[in-house]
Short mmCIF file of C-alpha atoms in Angstrom, two decimals:
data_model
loop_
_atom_site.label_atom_id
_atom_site.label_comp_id
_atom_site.label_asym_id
_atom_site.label_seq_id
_atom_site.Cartn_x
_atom_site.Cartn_y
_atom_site.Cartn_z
CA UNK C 1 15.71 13.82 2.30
CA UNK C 2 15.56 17.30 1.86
CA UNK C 3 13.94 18.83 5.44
CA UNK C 4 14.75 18.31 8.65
CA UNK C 5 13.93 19.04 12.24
CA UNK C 6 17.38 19.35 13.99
CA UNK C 7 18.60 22.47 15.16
CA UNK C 8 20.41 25.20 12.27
CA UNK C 9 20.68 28.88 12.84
CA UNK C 10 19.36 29.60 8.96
CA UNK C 11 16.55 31.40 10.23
CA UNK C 12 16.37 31.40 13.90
CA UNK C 13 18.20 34.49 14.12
CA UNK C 14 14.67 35.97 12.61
CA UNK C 15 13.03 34.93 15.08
CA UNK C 16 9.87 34.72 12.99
CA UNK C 17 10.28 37.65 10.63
CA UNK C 18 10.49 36.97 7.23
CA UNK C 19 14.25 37.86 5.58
CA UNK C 20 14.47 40.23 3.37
CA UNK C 21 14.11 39.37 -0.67
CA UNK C 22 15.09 40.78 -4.22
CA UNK C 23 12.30 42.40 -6.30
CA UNK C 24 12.37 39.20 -8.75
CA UNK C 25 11.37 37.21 -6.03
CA UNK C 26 8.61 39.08 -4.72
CA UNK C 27 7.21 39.55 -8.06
CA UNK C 28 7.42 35.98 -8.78
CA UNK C 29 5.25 35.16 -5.97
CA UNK C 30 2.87 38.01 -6.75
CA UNK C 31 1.86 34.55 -9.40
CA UNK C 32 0.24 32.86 -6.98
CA UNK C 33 -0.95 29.35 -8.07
CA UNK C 34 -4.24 27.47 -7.77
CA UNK C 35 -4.33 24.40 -5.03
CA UNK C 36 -5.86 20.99 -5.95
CA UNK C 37 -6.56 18.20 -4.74
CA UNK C 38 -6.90 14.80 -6.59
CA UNK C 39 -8.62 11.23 -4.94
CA UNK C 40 -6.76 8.89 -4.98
CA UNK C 41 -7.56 4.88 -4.04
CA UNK C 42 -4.61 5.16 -1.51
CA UNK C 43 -4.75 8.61 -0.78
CA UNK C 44 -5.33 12.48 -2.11
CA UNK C 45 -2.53 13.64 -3.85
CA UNK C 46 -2.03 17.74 -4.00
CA UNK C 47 -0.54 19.74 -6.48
CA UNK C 48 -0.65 23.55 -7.64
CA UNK C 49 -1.07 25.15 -11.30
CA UNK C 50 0.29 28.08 -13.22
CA UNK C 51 -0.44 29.17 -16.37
CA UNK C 52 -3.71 28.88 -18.42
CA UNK C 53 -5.27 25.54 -19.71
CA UNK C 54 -4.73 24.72 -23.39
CA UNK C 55 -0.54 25.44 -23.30
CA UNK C 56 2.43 22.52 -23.38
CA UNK C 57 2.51 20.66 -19.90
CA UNK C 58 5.59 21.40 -17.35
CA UNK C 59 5.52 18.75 -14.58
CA UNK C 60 7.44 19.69 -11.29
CA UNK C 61 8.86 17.64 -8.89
CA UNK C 62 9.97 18.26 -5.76
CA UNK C 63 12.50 16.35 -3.48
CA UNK C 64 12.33 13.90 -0.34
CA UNK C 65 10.53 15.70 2.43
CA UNK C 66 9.85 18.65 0.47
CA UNK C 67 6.31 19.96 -1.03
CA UNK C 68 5.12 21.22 -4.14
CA UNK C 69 5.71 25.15 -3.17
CA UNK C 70 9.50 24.53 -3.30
CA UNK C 71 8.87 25.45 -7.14
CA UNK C 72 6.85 28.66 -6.49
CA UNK C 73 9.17 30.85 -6.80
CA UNK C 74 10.37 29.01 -10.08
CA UNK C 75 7.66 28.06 -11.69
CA UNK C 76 5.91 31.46 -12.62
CA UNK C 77 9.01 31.93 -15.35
CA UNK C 78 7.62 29.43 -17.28
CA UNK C 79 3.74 30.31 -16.56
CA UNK C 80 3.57 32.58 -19.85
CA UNK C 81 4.79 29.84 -22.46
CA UNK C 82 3.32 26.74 -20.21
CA UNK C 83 0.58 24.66 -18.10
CA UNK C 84 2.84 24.28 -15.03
CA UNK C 85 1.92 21.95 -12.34
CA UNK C 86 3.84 21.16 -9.39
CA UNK C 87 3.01 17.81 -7.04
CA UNK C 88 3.64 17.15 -3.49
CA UNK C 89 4.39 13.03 -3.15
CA UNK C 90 2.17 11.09 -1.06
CA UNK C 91 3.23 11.45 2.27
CA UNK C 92 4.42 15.08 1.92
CA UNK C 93 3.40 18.38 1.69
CA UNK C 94 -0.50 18.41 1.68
CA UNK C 95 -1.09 14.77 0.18
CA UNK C 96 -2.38 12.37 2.43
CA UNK C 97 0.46 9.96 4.14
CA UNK C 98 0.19 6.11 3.53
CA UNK C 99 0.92 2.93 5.32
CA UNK C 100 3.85 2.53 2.76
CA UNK C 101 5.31 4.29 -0.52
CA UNK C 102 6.91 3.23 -3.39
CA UNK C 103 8.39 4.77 -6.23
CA UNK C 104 6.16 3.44 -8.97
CA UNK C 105 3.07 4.63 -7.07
CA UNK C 106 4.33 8.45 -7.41
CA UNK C 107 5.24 7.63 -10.97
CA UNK C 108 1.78 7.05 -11.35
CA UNK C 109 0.41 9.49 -8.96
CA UNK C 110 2.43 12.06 -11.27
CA UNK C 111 0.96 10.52 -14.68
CA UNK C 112 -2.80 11.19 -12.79
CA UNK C 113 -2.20 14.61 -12.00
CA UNK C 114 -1.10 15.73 -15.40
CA UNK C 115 -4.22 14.17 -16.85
CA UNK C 116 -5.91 15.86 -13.92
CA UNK C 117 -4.14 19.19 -14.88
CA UNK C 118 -4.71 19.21 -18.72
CA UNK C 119 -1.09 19.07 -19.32
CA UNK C 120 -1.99 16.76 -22.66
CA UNK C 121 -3.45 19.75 -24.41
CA UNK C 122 -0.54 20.27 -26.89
CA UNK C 123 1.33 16.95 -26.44
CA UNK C 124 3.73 15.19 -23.99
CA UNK C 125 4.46 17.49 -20.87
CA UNK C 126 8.01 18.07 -19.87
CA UNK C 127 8.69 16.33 -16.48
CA UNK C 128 11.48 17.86 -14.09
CA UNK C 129 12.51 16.03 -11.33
CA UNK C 130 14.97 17.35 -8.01
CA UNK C 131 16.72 14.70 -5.73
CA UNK C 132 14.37 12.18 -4.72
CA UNK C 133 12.22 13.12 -7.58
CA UNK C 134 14.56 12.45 -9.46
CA UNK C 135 13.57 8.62 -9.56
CA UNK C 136 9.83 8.96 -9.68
CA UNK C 137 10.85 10.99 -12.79
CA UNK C 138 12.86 8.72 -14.53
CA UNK C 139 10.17 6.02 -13.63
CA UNK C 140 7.43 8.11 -15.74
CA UNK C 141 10.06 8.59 -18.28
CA UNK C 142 10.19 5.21 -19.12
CA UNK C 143 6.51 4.42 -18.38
CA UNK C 144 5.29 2.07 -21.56
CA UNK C 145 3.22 4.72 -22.08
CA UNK C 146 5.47 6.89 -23.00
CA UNK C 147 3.44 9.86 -21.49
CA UNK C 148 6.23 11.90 -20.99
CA UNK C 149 7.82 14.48 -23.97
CA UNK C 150 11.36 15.53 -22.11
CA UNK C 151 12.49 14.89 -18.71
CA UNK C 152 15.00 16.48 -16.24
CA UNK C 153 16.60 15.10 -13.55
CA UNK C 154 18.00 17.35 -11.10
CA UNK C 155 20.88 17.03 -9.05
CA UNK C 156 19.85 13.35 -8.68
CA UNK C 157 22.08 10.52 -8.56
CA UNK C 158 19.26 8.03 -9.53
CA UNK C 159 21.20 5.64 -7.05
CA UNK C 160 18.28 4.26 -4.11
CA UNK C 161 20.90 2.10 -2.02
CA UNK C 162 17.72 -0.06 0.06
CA UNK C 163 14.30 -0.53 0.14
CA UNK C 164 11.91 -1.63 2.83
CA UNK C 165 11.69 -5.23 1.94
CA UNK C 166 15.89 -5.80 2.44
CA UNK C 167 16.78 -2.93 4.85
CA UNK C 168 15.09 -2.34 8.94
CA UNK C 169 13.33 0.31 9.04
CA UNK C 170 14.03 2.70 12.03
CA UNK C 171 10.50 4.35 12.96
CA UNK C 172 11.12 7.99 13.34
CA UNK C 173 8.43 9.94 15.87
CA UNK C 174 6.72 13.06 14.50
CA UNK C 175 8.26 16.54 16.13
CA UNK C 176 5.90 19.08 17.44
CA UNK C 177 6.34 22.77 18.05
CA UNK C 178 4.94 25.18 20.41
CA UNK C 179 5.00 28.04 18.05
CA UNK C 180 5.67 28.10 14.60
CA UNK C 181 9.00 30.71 15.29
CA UNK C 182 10.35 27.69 17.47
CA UNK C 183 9.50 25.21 13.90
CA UNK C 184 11.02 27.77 11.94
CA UNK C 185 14.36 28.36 13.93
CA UNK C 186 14.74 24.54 13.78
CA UNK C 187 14.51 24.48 9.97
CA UNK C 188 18.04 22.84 8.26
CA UNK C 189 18.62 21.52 4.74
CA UNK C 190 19.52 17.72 4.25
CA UNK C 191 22.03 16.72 3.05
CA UNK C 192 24.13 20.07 4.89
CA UNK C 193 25.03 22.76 3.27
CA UNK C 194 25.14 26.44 3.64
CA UNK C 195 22.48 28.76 2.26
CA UNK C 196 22.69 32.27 1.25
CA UNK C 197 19.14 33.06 -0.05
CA UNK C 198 17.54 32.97 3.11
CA UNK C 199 14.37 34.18 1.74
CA UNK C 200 13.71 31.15 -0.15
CA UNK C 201 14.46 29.10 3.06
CA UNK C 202 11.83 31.27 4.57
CA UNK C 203 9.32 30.12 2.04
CA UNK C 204 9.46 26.60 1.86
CA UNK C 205 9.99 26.27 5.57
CA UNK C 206 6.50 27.96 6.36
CA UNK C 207 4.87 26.28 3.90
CA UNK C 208 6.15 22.84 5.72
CA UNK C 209 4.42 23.67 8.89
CA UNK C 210 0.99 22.89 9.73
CA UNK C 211 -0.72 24.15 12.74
CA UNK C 212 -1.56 20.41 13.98
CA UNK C 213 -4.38 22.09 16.67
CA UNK C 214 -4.12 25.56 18.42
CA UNK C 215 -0.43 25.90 19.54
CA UNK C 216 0.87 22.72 18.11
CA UNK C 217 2.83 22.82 15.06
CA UNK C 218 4.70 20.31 13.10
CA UNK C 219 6.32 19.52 9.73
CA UNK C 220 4.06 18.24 7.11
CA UNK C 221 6.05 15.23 5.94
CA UNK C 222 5.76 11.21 7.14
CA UNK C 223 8.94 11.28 9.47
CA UNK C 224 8.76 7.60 8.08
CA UNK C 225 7.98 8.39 4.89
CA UNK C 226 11.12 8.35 2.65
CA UNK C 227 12.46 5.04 4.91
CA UNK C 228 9.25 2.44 4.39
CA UNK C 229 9.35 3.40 0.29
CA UNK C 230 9.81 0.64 -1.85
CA UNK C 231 12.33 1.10 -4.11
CA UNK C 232 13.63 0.33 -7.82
CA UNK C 233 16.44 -0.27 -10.10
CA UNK C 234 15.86 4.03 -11.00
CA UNK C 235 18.95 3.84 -13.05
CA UNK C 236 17.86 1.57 -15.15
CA UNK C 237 14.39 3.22 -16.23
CA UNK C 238 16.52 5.64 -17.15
CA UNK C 239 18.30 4.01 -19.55
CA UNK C 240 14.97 2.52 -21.05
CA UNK C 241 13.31 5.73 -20.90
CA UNK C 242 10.84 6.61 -23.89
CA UNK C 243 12.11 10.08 -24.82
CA UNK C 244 15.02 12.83 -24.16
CA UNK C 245 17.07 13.23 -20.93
CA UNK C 246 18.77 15.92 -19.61
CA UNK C 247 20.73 16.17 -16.28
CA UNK C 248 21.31 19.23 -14.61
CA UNK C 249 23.56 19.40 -11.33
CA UNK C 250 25.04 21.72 -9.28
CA UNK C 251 28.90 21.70 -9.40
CA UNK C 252 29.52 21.78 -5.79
CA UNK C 253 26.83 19.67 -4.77
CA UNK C 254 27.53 16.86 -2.20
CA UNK C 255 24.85 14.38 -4.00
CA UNK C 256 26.74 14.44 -7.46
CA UNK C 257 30.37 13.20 -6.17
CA UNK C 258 32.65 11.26 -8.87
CA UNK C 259 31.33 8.49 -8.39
CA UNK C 260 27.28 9.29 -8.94
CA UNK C 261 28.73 11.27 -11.73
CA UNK C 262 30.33 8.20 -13.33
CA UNK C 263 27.19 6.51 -12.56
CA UNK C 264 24.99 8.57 -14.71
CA UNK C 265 27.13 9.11 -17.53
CA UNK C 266 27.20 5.12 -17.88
CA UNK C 267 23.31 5.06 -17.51
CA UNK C 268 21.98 7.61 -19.66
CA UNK C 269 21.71 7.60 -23.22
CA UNK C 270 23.83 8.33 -25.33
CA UNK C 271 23.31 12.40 -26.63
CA UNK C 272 22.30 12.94 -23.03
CA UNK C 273 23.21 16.84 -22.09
CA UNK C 274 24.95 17.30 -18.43
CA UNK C 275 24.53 20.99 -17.62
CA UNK C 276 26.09 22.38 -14.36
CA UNK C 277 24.64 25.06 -12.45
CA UNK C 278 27.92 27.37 -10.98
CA UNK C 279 28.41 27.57 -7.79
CA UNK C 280 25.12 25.55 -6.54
CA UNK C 281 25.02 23.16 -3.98
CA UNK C 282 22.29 20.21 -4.06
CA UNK C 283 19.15 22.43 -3.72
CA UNK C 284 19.38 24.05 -6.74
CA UNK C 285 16.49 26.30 -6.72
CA UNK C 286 17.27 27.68 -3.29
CA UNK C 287 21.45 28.23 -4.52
CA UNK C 288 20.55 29.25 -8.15
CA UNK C 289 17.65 29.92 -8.87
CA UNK C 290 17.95 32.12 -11.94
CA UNK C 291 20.34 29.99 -13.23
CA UNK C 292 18.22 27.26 -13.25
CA UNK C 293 15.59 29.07 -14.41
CA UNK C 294 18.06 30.22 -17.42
CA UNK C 295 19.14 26.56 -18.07
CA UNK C 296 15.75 25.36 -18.41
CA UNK C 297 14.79 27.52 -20.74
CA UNK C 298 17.88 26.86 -22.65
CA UNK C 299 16.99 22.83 -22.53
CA UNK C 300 13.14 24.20 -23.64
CA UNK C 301 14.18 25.74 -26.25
CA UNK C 302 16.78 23.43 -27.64
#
């Protein structure tokens, strides 16, 4: 998971206001992206575009409990050369929760929305993939398809430890907020860590809330959501996957320990390029976000 509701002091001392932010990052947002929505049999799945139609495809992928924005401020440094779309997962963000998840279903739902995007208009799209999208990515990566031109997994181990149909399932209530200040002040990163770039915490918080009726606010993610997903053997699509990997981590994050480390240099193929972002912690766009932007370029261009 990668949002939660129990109390931080990241930006409650704000009190609402937003923090102040460098002149890269207001630009950036200055590119504001277009807002779909795509039917789905078990639900609408949303997802936002940069960049003009007829370019190479850049799939984004956020993490567990996240939303498609977390990319917004990364995603217009790649809108000039690319088609970029980024996805909120069923259940999160502004797609439509379900009665249960599973991590082929959002490999799918992502294969959908880059057909529903136009990402195909120059070949294979590039898929990137943070934390818990991580294994949806790796998934489409080895989809017999073979839709998928590159694919980056981010700061994911790749390691899904249960699954609904071998693990109880605790069922978490939804929270509700009488303002969305009080949401806001309650805002904390999972797993912990600190957070300098307070502006970017700003952003994605915000665009988490929803204003549930007139003075109710809440988070808009299935409390229950990343718990009742069925899961797979990720590790092992990535190891069958049907074109280039690349991993990219940040070297003080408290996902990619020795031993998920280990893990992934066993699984991935061979040729497989580990690139660690400098003092990052798991959220890697929120800790470095230039430097990720630099080291996808790199892997782009290589």
């Amino acid at each position: 998971m990668t949002l939660s509701t129990a109390p931080a002091a990241i930006l409650a001392p704000y009190e609402g206001a937003k923090p102040p932010a460098p002149h890269w990052f207001e630009e950036a947002l200055k590119r504001a992206p277009e807002r779909h929505m795509l039917p789905r049999d078990a639900g609408d799945i949303e997802y936002f575009t940069w960049g003009q139609e007829g370019r190479p495809g850049l799939f984004l992928l956020h993490g567990g409990g996240a939303h498609g924005l977390w990319w917004a401020h990364i995603a217009p440094f790649f809108a000039d050369e690319y088609r970029v779309v980024a996805m909120s997962m069923a259940g999160m963000g502004g797609s439509a929760w379900r009665e249960s998840y599973a991590i082929l279903e959002h490999a799918d739902d992502m294969k959908a929305v880059a057909e529903a995007a136009s990402l195909f208009a120059t070949g294979k799209p590039i898929v990137a993939g943070h934390s818990f999208g991580g294994a949806p990515t790796a998934t489409a990566a080895a989809d017999p398809d073979a839709w998928v031109g590159r694919a980056f997994i981010i700061d994911s181990s790749l390691q899904m430890r249960h699954s609904p149909d071998n693990h109880e399932r605790q069922q978490r209530e939804r929270r509700y907020f009488g303002s969305i200040e009080e949401g806001l002040a309650r805002f904390r990163f999972l797993p912990p860590q600190s957070c300098d770039n307070h502006y970017i915490a700003d952003m994605i918080a915000r665009d988490a809330m929803v204003e549930i009726e007139p003075g109710r606010w809440s988070w808009c993610f299935d409390p229950n959501g990343f718990g009742n997903t069925r899961r797979i053997e990720t590790a092992r699509k990535a190891s069958a996957a049907n074109c280039p990997l690349a991993v990219i981590y940040g070297d003080r994050s408290a996902i990619m320990d020795d031993e998920a480390m280990a893990h992934l240099h066993e699984t991935m193929p061979d040729g497989t390029p580990f690139v660690a972002i400098p003092d990052s912690g798991h959220h890697v766009m929120v800790d470095q976000p230039l430097a990720l932007v630099a080291a996808m370029r790199a892997l782009l261009a290589g």
